[in-house]
Coordinates of C-alpha atoms in Angstrom, one line a residue:
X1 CA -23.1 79.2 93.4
X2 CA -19.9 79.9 91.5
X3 CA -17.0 81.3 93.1
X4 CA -17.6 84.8 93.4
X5 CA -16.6 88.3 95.7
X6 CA -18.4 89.1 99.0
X7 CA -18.1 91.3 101.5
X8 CA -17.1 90.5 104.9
X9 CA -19.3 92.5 107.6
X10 CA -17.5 91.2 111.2
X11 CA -14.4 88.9 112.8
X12 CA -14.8 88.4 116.1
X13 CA -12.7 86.1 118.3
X14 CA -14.9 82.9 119.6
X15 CA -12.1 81.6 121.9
X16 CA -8.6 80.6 121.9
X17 CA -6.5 80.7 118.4
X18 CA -10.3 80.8 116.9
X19 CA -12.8 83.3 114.9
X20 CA -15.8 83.5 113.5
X21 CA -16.0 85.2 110.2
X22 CA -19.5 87.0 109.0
X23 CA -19.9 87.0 105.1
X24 CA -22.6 88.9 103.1
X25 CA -25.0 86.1 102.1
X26 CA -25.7 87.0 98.5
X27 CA -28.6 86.2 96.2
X28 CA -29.5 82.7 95.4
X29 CA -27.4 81.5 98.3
X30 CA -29.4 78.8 99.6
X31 CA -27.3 77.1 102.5
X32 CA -28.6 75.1 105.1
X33 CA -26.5 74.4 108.6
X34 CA -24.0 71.7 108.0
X35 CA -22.8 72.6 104.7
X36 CA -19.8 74.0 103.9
X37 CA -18.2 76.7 101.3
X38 CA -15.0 77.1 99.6
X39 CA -12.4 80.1 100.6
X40 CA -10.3 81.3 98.4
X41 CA -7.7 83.7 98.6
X42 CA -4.3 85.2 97.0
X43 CA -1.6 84.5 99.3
X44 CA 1.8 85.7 97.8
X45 CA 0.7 85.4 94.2
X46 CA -0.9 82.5 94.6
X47 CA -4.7 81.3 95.0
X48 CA -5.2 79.4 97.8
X49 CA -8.5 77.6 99.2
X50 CA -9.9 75.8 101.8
X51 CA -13.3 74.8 102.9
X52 CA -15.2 75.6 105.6
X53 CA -18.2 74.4 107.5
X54 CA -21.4 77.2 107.8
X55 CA -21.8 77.7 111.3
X56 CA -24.6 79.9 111.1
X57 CA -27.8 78.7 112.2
X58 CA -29.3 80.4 108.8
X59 CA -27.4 82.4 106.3
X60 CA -30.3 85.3 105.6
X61 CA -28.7 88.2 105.5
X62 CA -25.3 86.9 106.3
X63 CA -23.6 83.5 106.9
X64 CA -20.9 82.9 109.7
X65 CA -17.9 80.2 109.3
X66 CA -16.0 79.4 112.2
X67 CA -11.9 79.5 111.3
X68 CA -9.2 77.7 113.5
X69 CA -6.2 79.6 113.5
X70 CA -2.8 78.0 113.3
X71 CA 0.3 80.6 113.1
X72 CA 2.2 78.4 111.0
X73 CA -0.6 78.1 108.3
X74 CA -1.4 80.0 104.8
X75 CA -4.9 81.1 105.2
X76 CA -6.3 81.3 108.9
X77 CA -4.1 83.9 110.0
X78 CA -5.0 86.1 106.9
X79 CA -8.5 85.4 107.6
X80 CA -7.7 86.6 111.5
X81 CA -6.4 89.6 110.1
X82 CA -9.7 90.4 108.2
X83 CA -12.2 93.3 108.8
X84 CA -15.2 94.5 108.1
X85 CA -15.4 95.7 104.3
X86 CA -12.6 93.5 103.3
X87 CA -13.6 91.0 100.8
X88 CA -13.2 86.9 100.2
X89 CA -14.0 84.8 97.2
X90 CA -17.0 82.0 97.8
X91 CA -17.8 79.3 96.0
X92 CA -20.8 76.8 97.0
X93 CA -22.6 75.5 99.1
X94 CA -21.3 71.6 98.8
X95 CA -22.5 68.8 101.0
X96 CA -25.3 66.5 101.4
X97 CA -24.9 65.8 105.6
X98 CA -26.9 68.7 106.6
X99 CA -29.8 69.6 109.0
X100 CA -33.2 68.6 107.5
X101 CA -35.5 69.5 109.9
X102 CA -34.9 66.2 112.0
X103 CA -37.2 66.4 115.0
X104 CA -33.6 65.6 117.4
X105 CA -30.1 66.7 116.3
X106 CA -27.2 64.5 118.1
X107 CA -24.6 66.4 117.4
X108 CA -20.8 64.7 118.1
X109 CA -18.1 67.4 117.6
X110 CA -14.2 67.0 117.7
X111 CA -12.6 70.9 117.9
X112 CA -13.3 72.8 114.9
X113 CA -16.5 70.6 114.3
X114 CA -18.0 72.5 117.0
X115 CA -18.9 75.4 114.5
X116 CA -21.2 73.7 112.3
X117 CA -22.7 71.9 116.0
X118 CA -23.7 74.9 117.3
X119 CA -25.4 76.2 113.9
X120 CA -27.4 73.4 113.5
X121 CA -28.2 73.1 117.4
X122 CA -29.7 76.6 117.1
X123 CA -31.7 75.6 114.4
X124 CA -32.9 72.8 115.5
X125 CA -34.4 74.3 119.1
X126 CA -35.8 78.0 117.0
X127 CA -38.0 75.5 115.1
X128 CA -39.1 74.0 117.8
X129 CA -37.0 70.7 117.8
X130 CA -34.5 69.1 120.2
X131 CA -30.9 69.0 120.4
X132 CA -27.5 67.1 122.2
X133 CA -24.0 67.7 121.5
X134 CA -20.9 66.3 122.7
X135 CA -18.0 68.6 121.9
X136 CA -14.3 67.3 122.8
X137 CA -11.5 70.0 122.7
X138 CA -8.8 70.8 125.0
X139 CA -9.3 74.3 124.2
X140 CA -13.1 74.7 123.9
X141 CA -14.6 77.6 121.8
X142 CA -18.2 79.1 121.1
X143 CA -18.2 78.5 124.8
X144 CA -21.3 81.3 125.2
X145 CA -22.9 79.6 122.6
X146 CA -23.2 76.5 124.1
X147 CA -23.8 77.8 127.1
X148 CA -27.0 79.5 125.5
X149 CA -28.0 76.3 124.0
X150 CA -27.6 74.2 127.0
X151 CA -30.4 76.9 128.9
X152 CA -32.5 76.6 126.1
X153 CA -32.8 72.9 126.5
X154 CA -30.5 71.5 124.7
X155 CA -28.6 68.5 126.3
X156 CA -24.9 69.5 126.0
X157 CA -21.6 67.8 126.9
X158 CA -17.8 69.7 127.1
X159 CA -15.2 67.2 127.2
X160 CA -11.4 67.4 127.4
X161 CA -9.3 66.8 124.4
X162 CA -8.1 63.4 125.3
X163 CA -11.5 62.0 127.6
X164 CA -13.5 58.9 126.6
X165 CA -16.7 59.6 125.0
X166 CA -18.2 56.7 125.7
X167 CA -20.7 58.3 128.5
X168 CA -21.4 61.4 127.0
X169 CA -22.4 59.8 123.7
X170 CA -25.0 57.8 125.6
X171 CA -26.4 60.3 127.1
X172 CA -26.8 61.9 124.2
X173 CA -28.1 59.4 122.2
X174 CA -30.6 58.3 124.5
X175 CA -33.8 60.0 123.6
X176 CA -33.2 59.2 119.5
X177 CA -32.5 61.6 116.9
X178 CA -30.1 61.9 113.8
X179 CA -26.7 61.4 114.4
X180 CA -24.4 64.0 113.1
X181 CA -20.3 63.6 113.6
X182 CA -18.2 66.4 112.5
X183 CA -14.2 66.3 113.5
X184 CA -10.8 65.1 112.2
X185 CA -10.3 61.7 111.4
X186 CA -9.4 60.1 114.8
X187 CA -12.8 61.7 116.5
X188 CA -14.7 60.3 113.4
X189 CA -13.2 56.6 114.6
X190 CA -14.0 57.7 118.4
X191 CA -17.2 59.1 118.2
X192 CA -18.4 56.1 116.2
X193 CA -17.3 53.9 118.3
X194 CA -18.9 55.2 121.1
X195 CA -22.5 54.9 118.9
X196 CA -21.9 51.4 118.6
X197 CA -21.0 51.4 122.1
X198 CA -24.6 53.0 122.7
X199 CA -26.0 50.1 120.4
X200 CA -26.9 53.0 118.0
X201 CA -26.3 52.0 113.9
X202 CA -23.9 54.4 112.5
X203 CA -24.8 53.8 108.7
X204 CA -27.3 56.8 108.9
X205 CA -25.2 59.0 110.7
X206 CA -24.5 62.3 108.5
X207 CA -20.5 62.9 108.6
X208 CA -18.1 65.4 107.8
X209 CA -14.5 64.2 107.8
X210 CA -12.1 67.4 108.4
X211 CA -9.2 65.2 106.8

């Protein structure tokens, strides 16, 4: 989809310096949980974008993205300061490491990753598939999500910022499935090598690097 104007229908807070951002899906839109879209918007004069991670579990209707907020940045605490009938420009979907249908979602998440987790989590257990996730943050959000998920059947670790994966990840891994990893750099390096750990092969792991 080129970039174009929609409508924001809700902000809501999803934990600590965190929101979750509802956008008007509009036609054509054809996103599926684990891809991501590009935000744009004039700050001072200025465009500015960023991308973001759909973390939705579907997008009919609308599509959520789930926004970190750090005060001393351009764009999250504009988008914190959003409501309901304001607007933001879209461009996409982009990304090939998306939900498929897999029959098991693993699904490793280092702090903001957790958005697109959750999403394709949700997914994954309304269509009658299974789902693990191992979510590290020191502030953890989408907590009632998760703790939805983890009733429904879903296996489902919360870890402290700075605590080994190593156990989790097993236990998460142990009943198959595809491997997605979503997080910064350094929980990229972690997570994977708590796979290899797990004697699982990270080649076919689907993976979004936040940078």
């Amino acid at each position: 989809m080129d970039e174009r104007s929609l409508p924001v229908t809700a902000v809501r807070s999803v934990g600590p310096d965190a929101v979750a951002i509802d956008i008007e899906t509009p036609s054509a839109f054809d996103a599926q949980p684990g891809q991501f879209v590009k935000l744009t918007l004039s700050v001072d004069g200025e465009d500015e974008s960023r991308f973001y991670t759909i973390s939705s579990p579907d997008v009919e209707d609308e599509f959520e993205i789930t926004v970190g907020i750090d005060p001393e940045g351009a764009v999250a605490p504009l988008l914190a300061d959003l409501e309901a009938g304001d607007s933001v420009r879209i461009a996409g979907p982009f990304g090939s490491d998306y939900y498929e249908g897999e029959e098991r979602a693993v699904l490793l998440a280092g702090g903001p990753g957790i958005g697109p987790a959750v999403g394709i989590a949700e997914r994954a257990l309304d269509e009658g598939n299974a789902a693990a996730i191992v979510y590290q943050d020191a502030t953890p959000i989408h907590e009632d999500r998760l703790e939805a998920l983890e009733a429904a059947g879903a296996v489902v670790h919360v870890l402290d910022g700075d605590a080994d994966l190593t156990d989790a990840v097993a236990d998460a891994v142990a009943d198959g499935g595809q491997v997605f990893i979503y997080g910064f750099a350094d929980f990229l390096d972690d997570a994977t090598a708590a796979l290899e750990a797990a004697g699982v092969d990270t080649d076919d792991a689907k993976v979004e690097n936040f940078g």
